[in-house]
Short mmCIF file of C-alpha atoms in Angstrom, two decimals:
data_model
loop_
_atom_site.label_atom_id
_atom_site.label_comp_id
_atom_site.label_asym_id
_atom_site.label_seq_id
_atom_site.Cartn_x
_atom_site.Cartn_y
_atom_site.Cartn_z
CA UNK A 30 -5.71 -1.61 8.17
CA UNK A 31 -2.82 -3.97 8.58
CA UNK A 32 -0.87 -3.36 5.63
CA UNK A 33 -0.28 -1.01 2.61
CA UNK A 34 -1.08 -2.57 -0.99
CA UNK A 35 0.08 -1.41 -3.95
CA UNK A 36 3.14 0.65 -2.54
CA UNK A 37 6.62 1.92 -3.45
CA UNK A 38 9.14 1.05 -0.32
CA UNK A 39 12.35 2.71 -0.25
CA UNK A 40 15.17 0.50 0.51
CA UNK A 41 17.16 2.86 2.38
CA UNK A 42 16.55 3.68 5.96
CA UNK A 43 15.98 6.71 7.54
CA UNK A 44 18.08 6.78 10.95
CA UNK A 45 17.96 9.18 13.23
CA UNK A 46 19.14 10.07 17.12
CA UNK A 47 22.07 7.42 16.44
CA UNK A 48 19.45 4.74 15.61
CA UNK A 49 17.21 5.03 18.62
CA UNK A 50 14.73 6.24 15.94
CA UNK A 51 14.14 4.90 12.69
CA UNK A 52 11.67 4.42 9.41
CA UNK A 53 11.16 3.58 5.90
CA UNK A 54 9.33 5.91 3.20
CA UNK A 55 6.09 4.57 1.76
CA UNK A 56 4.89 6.13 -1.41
CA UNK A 57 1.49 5.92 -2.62
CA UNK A 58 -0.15 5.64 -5.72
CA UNK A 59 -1.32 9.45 -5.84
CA UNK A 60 2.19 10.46 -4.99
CA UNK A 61 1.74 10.84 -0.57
CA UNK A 62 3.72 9.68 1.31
CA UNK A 63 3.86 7.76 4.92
CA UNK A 64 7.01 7.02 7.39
CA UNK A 65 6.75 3.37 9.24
CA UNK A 66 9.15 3.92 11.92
CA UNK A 67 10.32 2.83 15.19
CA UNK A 68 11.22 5.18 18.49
CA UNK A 69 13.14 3.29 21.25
CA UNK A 70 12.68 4.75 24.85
CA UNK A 71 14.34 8.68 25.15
CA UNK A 72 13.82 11.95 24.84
CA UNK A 73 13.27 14.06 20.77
CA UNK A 74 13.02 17.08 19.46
CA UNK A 75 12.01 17.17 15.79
CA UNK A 76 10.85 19.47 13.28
CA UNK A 77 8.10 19.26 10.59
CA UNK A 78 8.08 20.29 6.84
CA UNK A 79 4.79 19.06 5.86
CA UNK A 80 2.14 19.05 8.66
CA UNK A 81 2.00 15.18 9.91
CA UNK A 82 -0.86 13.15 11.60
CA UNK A 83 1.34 10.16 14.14
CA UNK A 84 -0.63 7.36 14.09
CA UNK A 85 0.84 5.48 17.35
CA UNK A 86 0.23 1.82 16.34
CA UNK A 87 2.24 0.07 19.90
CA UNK A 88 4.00 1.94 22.26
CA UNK A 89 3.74 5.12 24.57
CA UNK A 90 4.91 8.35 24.83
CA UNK A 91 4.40 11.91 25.75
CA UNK A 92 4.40 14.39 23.11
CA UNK A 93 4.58 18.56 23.55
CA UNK A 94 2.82 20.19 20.45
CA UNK A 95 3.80 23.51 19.32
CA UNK A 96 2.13 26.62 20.96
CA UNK A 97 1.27 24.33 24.37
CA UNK A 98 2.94 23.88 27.13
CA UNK A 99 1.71 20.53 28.42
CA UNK A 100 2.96 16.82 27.76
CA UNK A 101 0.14 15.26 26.84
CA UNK A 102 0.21 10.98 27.09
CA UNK A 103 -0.72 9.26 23.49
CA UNK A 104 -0.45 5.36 23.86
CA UNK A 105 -0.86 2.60 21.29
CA UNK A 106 -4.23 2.82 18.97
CA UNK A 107 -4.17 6.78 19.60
CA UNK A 108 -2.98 9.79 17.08
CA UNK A 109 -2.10 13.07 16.91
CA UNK A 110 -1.66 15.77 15.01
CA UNK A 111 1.38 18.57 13.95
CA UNK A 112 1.19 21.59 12.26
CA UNK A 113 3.92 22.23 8.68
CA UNK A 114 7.05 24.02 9.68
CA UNK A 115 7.04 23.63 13.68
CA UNK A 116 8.87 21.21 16.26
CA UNK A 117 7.42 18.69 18.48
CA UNK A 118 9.11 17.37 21.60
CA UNK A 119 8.69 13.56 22.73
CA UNK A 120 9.51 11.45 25.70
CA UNK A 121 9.34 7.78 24.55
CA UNK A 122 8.44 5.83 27.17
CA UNK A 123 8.36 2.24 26.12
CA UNK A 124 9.12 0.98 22.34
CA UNK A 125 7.21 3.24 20.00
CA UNK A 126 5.58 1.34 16.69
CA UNK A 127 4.18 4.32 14.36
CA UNK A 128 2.65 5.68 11.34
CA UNK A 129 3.35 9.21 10.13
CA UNK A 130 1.89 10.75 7.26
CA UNK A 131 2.39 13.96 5.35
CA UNK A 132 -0.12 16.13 4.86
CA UNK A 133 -0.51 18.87 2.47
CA UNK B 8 17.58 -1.18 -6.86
CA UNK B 9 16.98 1.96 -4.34
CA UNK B 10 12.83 0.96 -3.76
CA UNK B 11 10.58 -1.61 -4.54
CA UNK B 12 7.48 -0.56 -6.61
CA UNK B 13 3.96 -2.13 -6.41
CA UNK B 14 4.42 -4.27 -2.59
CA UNK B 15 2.34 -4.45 0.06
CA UNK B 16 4.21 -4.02 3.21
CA UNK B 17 3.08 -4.79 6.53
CA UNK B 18 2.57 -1.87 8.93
CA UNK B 19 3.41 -3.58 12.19
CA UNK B 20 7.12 -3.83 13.00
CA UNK B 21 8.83 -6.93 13.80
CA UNK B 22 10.93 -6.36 17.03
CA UNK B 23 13.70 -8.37 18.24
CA UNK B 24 16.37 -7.85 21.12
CA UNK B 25 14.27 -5.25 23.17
CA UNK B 26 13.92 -3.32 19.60
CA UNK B 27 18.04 -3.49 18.99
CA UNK B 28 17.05 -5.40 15.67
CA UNK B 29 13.64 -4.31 14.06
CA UNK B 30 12.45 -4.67 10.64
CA UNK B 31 8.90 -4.39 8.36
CA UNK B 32 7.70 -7.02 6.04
CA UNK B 33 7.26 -6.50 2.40
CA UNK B 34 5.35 -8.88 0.53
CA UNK B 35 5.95 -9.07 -3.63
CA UNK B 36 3.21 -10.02 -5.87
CA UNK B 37 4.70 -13.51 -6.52
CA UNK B 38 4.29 -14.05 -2.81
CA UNK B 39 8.05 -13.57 -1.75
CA UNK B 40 8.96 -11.32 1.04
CA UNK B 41 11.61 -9.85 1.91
CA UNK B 42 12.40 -8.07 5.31
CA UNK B 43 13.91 -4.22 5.49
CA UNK B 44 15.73 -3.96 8.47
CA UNK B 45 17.62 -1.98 11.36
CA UNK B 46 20.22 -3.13 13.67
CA UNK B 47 22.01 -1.48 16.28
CA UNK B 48 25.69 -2.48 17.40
CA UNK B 49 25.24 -5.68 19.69
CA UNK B 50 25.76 -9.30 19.42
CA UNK B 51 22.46 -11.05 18.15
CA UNK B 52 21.85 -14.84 17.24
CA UNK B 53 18.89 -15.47 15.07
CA UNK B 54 17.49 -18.89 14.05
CA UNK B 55 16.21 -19.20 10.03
CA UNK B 56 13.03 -21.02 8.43
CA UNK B 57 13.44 -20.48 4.63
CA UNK B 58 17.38 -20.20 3.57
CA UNK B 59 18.10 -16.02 3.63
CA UNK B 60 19.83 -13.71 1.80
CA UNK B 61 21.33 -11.06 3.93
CA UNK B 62 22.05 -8.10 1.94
CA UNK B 63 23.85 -5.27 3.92
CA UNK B 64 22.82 -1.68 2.91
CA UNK B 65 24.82 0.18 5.50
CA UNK B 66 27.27 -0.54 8.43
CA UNK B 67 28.96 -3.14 9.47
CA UNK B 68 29.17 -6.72 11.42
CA UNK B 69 30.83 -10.10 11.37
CA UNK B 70 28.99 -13.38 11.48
CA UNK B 71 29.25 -16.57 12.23
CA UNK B 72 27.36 -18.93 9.71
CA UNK B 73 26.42 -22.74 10.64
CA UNK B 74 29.35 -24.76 10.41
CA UNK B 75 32.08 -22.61 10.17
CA UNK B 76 34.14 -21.29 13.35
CA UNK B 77 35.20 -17.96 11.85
CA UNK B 78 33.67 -14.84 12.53
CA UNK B 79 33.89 -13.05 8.81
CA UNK B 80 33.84 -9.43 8.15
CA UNK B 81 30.61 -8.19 6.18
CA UNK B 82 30.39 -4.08 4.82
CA UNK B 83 27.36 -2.35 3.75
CA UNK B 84 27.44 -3.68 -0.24
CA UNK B 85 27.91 -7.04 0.50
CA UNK B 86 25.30 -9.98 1.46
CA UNK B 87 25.84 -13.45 2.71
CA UNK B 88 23.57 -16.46 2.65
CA UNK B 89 22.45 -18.49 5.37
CA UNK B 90 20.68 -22.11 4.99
CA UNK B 91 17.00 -22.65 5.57
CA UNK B 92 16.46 -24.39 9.11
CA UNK B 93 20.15 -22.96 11.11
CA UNK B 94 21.30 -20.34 13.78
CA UNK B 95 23.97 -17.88 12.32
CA UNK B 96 25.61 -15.25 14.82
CA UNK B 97 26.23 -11.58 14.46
CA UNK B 98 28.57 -9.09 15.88
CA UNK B 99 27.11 -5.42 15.11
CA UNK B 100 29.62 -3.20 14.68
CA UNK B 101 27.80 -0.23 13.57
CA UNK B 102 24.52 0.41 12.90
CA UNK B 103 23.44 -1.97 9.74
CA UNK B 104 20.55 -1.12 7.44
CA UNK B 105 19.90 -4.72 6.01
CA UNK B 106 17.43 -6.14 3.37
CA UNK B 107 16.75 -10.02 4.27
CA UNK B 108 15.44 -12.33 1.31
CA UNK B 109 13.60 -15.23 2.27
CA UNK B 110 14.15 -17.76 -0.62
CA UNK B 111 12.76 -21.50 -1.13
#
């Protein structure tokens, strides 16, 4: 699907790791929510709340899930999937276009 | 206005200056679109189709609009306008969370 219809977009930009990554908050129509973001090349920790399904849409990167001790390569048109309340690690290795959503 | 309610937005990022400048698309239901953007300090030069209204969320940058020769000072709450089919030049100070209005 190429686009989101019938969405609330919040203005406001959510920056983090000085800019080098970066996405807007979708809200849905039964209340979920997605990030659109953008990860330029380098290396991220970050931690999840809710548990989160990546939807890499361009890009590439290696990601280390909790509880494993292998980076694992996701490119462009591939997904994965983080537990709530954990951290994931990521090297970015080329300009990462993505879609996160929050699962409950 | 801190969201827009009831837009489509596009899911694929638009990606300029080796991702420096990126934005999404969001697309009204009278057809207008606006662009929600990021840009990192740099110098940029960007060319316009439709006249744009630059409103800055967040940061900091001068610019150069067509036909002037003075670089002018532009914090987040304040915009500027730049006419439809011209180049306009920007100075990045810090990073700028932007909202671009494409008007007719």
């Amino acid at each position: 699907m190429p686009e989101f219809n019938n969405v609330t977009i919040v203005k406001k930009a959510n920056v983090y790791f000085d800019g080098k990554v970066t996405s807007r908050t979708v809200v849905f129509a039964d209340g979920s929510q997605k990030t659109l973001g953008v990860m330029l090349p380098g290396e991220y920790e970050f931690n999840t709340a809710d548990k989160e399904l990546m939807e890499i849409m361009a890009g590439e990167l290696e990601v280390l899930l909790p509880g494993t001790s292998e980076w694992k390569t996701v490119k462009g048109g591939e997904s994965f999937e983080v537990p709530s309340h954990s951290k994931f690690g990521l090297k970015v290795r080329s300009l990462t276009d993505y879609c996160c959503s929050f699962l409950k």
